[in-house]
Coordinates of C-alpha atoms and ligand atoms in Angstrom, one line a residue:
X1 CA 0.2 -0.3 0.2
X2 CA 1.4 2.6 -0.9
X3 CA 0.7 7.0 -1.2
X4 CA 1.1 9.6 -3.2
X5 CA 1.6 12.8 -1.5
X6 CA 1.5 15.3 -4.9
X7 CA -1.1 14.4 -6.9
X8 CA -3.3 17.7 -9.6
X9 CA -6.5 15.2 -10.0
X10 CA -8.7 18.1 -11.2
X11 CA -5.7 19.2 -14.0
X12 CA -6.0 18.4 -18.0
X13 CA -5.2 15.0 -18.2
X14 CA -6.2 13.7 -15.2
X15 CA -10.3 15.4 -15.1
X16 CA -11.9 14.1 -17.9
X17 CA -11.2 10.6 -16.9
X18 CA -10.8 10.7 -13.3
X19 CA -12.8 7.3 -12.2
X20 CA -9.9 5.5 -14.8
X21 CA -7.0 7.0 -13.4
X22 CA -8.4 6.3 -9.1
X23 CA -9.0 2.4 -10.1
X24 CA -5.6 2.4 -11.9
X25 CA -4.3 3.4 -9.1
X26 CA -6.7 1.6 -6.7
X27 CA -5.7 -1.6 -8.7
X28 CA -1.9 -0.9 -7.8
X29 CA -2.1 -0.6 -4.4
X30 CA -1.9 3.0 -4.1
X31 CA -4.4 4.1 -0.9
X32 CA -4.2 7.2 -1.0
X33 CA -4.0 9.8 -3.1
X34 CA -3.3 13.9 -1.5
X35 CA -5.0 16.0 -4.4
X36 CA -3.2 19.1 -4.5
X37 CA -4.5 23.2 -5.4
X38 CA -2.2 25.7 -6.8
X39 CA -4.7 28.5 -7.5
X40 CA -8.1 29.8 -5.8
X41 CA -11.0 29.7 -8.8
X42 CA -9.3 25.3 -8.3
X43 CA -9.6 25.1 -4.8
X44 CA -13.7 23.9 -4.2
X45 CA -13.1 21.5 -7.5
X46 CA -9.9 19.2 -4.8
X47 CA -12.1 19.7 -2.1
X48 CA -15.7 18.6 -4.2
X49 CA -13.1 15.2 -5.5
X50 CA -11.5 14.7 -1.7
X51 CA -15.0 14.2 -0.1
X52 CA -16.5 12.0 -2.8
X53 CA -13.6 9.4 -2.6
X54 CA -12.7 8.4 1.3
X55 CA -8.7 8.2 -0.8
X56 CA -8.9 11.7 -2.1
X57 CA -7.4 14.3 0.4
X58 CA -7.2 17.9 -0.4
X59 CA -5.5 21.0 -0.1
X60 CA -5.3 24.6 -0.6
X61 CA -2.6 26.5 -2.0
X62 CA -1.0 29.1 -4.1
X63 CA 1.4 28.3 -6.3
X64 CA 4.2 30.1 -7.6
X65 CA 3.1 30.2 -10.6
X66 CA 0.1 32.2 -9.8
X67 CA 0.9 34.6 -7.2
X68 CA 0.9 37.8 -9.1
X69 CA -2.8 36.4 -9.5
X70 CA -3.9 36.3 -6.1
X71 CA -2.1 39.7 -5.1
X72 CA -5.1 40.1 -1.9
X73 CA -4.5 36.0 -0.7
X74 CA -3.5 36.5 2.9
X75 CA -3.6 34.3 6.2
X76 CA -6.9 34.9 6.8
X77 CA -7.8 33.0 3.4
X78 CA -5.9 30.1 3.8
X79 CA -7.0 29.6 7.1
X80 CA -10.7 29.5 6.9
X81 CA -10.8 27.5 3.5
X82 CA -8.6 25.0 5.6
X83 CA -11.4 25.1 7.9
X84 CA -13.0 21.2 6.3
X85 CA -12.4 18.2 7.4
X86 CA -11.2 16.7 4.1
X87 CA -8.4 19.5 3.7
X88 CA -5.4 18.3 5.6
X89 CA -2.6 19.8 4.0
X90 CA -1.7 23.4 2.7
X91 CA 0.2 24.7 -0.1
X92 CA 1.7 24.5 -3.2
X93 CA 3.2 27.0 -2.0
X94 CA 6.6 28.2 -2.4
X95 CA 9.5 29.8 -5.0
X96 CA 10.1 29.2 -8.3
X97 CA 13.1 31.2 -10.5
X98 CA 12.8 28.3 -13.0
X99 CA 10.3 30.1 -14.3
X100 CA 9.7 33.3 -13.2
X101 CA 6.5 33.5 -14.0
X102 CA 5.4 35.7 -10.7
X103 CA 6.7 38.7 -9.4
X104 CA 9.7 37.3 -7.1
X105 CA 8.8 39.8 -4.2
X106 CA 5.0 38.4 -5.0
X107 CA 6.2 35.0 -4.8
X108 CA 7.8 35.5 -1.3
X109 CA 4.9 37.5 0.6
X110 CA 2.4 35.0 -1.1
X111 CA 4.9 32.0 0.8
X112 CA 5.4 33.5 4.3
X113 CA 1.3 34.0 3.9
X114 CA 1.2 29.6 3.6
X115 CA 3.9 29.5 6.2
X116 CA 1.7 32.1 8.9
X117 CA -1.5 29.8 8.0
X118 CA 0.4 26.7 8.3
X119 CA 1.9 28.2 12.1
X120 CA -2.3 28.6 13.1
X121 CA -3.8 25.8 11.1
X122 CA -0.9 23.1 12.0
X123 CA -1.8 21.8 8.7
X124 CA 1.8 20.7 7.1
X125 CA 2.9 22.8 4.6
X126 CA 4.3 21.6 0.6
X127 CA 6.9 23.7 -0.4
X128 CA 7.4 24.1 -4.5
X129 CA 11.1 25.6 -4.7
X130 CA 12.8 25.3 -7.9
X131 CA 16.0 27.6 -8.5
X132 CA 15.0 29.2 -5.8
X133 CA 17.4 27.8 -2.6
X134 CA 18.4 30.7 -0.9
X135 CA 15.5 32.1 -0.4
X136 CA 13.6 29.8 0.3
X137 CA 16.3 28.4 2.9
X138 CA 16.5 32.3 3.9
X139 CA 12.6 32.4 4.7
X140 CA 12.3 28.9 5.5
X141 CA 15.3 29.8 8.4
X142 CA 13.4 33.0 9.8
X143 CA 9.7 31.9 10.1
X144 CA 10.5 28.7 12.1
X145 CA 13.0 30.7 14.3
X146 CA 9.5 32.2 14.8
X147 CA 7.3 29.2 15.5
X148 CA 8.0 26.1 13.7
X149 CA 5.5 25.2 11.6
X150 CA 4.9 21.4 9.4
X151 CA 6.5 21.1 6.4
X152 CA 7.4 18.9 2.9
X153 CA 9.8 19.8 0.0
X154 CA 7.6 17.9 -2.6
X155 CA 8.5 17.5 -6.0
X156 CA 13.0 17.3 -4.3
X157 CA 15.3 19.1 -7.6
X158 CA 17.7 20.9 -5.6
X159 CA 21.0 20.2 -3.6
X160 CA 22.7 17.7 -0.8
X161 CA 23.2 20.5 0.2
X162 CA 19.7 22.4 0.9
X163 CA 18.4 19.2 2.0
X164 CA 20.5 18.6 5.0
X165 CA 19.7 21.8 5.7
X166 CA 16.6 21.7 5.4
X167 CA 16.1 18.6 7.1
X168 CA 17.8 19.9 9.6
X169 CA 14.6 22.3 10.2
X170 CA 12.5 19.6 10.1
X171 CA 11.0 19.3 6.9
X172 CA 10.3 16.0 5.2
X173 CA 11.1 15.1 1.5
X174 CA 9.3 14.3 -1.3
X175 CA 10.5 12.7 -4.4
X176 CA 8.8 11.9 -7.4
X177 CA 9.3 10.7 -10.8
X178 CA 12.3 12.7 -11.5
X179 CA 14.5 10.7 -9.2
X180 CA 14.0 7.6 -12.1
X181 CA 16.2 10.2 -15.2
X182 CA 19.0 9.1 -16.2
X183 CA 20.6 12.4 -15.5
X184 CA 19.3 13.1 -12.0
X185 CA 23.0 11.9 -11.0
X186 CA 22.2 14.9 -7.7
X187 CA 17.9 13.5 -6.5
X188 CA 19.9 10.5 -6.5
X189 CA 22.1 9.9 -3.5
X190 CA 19.8 12.6 -2.3
X191 CA 16.5 9.6 -2.4
X192 CA 19.1 7.2 -1.3
X193 CA 19.7 9.3 2.2
X194 CA 17.4 10.8 3.8
X195 CA 16.2 9.6 6.5
X196 CA 14.0 6.3 6.3
X197 CA 11.6 8.6 8.4
X198 CA 11.1 11.9 7.0
X199 CA 10.9 10.2 3.9
X200 CA 7.8 10.4 0.8
X201 CA 7.1 9.1 -2.4
X202 CA 4.8 11.4 -4.7
X203 CA 4.0 12.1 -8.9
X204 CA 2.8 15.2 -9.5
X205 CA 0.2 13.8 -11.8
X206 CA 0.1 14.9 -14.4
X207 CA 4.0 15.7 -14.9
X208 CA 6.3 13.6 -15.0
X209 CA 5.3 10.2 -15.4
X210 CA 8.7 8.1 -14.0
X211 CA 10.6 5.5 -16.4
X212 CA 9.4 3.8 -18.2
X213 CA 5.9 5.9 -18.9
X214 CA 8.4 8.6 -20.1
X215 CA 6.2 10.4 -22.7
X216 CA 2.6 10.1 -21.1
X217 CA 0.6 11.7 -19.2
X218 CA 2.1 10.7 -15.5
X219 CA -1.2 9.3 -13.2
X220 CA -0.4 8.3 -9.5
X221 CA -0.8 4.4 -10.1
X222 CA 2.7 5.8 -11.5
X223 CA 4.0 6.5 -8.4
X224 CA 4.4 2.3 -7.4
X225 CA 7.3 3.2 -10.1
X226 CA 9.4 5.7 -8.6
X227 CA 8.7 4.6 -5.4
X228 CA 10.3 0.9 -7.0
X229 CA 13.2 2.4 -7.6
X230 CA 13.8 4.2 -4.9
X231 CA 13.1 1.3 -3.5
X232 CA 16.1 -0.1 -4.9
X233 CA 18.6 2.9 -4.6
X234 CA 18.1 2.5 -0.7
X235 CA 18.6 -1.5 -1.0
X236 CA 15.3 -2.6 0.7
X237 CA 12.0 -4.0 0.0
X238 CA 9.3 -2.2 -2.2
X239 CA 7.2 -3.6 0.3
X240 CA 8.9 -2.1 3.3
X241 CA 9.3 1.3 1.8
X242 CA 5.6 1.6 1.4
X243 CA 5.3 1.1 4.9
X244 CA 8.2 3.4 5.8
X245 CA 6.9 6.3 3.2
X246 CA 2.8 5.7 4.5
X247 CA 4.2 5.7 8.4
X248 CA 5.7 8.8 6.8
X249 CA 3.1 10.5 4.9
X250 CA 0.0 9.4 8.5
X251 CA 2.5 11.3 10.8
X252 CA 3.4 14.7 9.1
X253 CA -0.2 15.3 7.3
X254 CA -2.1 13.5 11.1
X255 CA -5.7 15.1 9.9
X256 CA -6.1 12.0 7.7
X257 CA -7.0 9.4 8.9
X258 CA -5.9 6.1 7.7
Ligands
ZN1 ZN1 5.2 22.2 -7.7
ZN2 ZN1 2.4 20.4 -8.5

């Protein structure tokens, strides 16, 4: 039994065949999925899916790409919308300097609003960071100093040094299908060495299909392929990795029931 800690079931490519996608995941032993929101207009749909499907949970958040489109997003709005039995997380939020789709100051403002909401609600924050390690760490370090909050770095692609720094702050690390790509050498090393009690796996579907599904839209069923690859890197069985990462999921996202 595996948990996909990060998927976008309401994105194009999955929404149009959601029943089929959920059935395929269940058939491969995926016991739970966390359906992530990225903009306010998505929140109702993401919560509705989680309300309809017992094994799907929801997050409430604004992706850094969408920061410019949500100039009024603040902690109060996030906290209010997260007050729902199927919402177990905040995010994804963070900083993305690779695409720079939103102004960097707006991204930082949004990131800090999500952190404040995570502190208020006790819900874990799902963090997206790409080509923004220095600023992401500076904000996390400063904000943790003001009051700890639970968090994870999703779809980890940063350096081993950044991994160590966020682990030291108490964060979890989630590994996506990128780990199966040939050129992801440093990520393979990180996936092999993250402490067993801080490791999660995810698809980030419909993006980033792992080997051997490259070129297809990614879907939660493929978390099994990523988990299998990570298990081999760590020299453990798939069953053992599934148990460890599921335990970690329910410890971190402690509003979710098994
Ligand atoms: Zn992301
Ligand atoms: Zn995502």
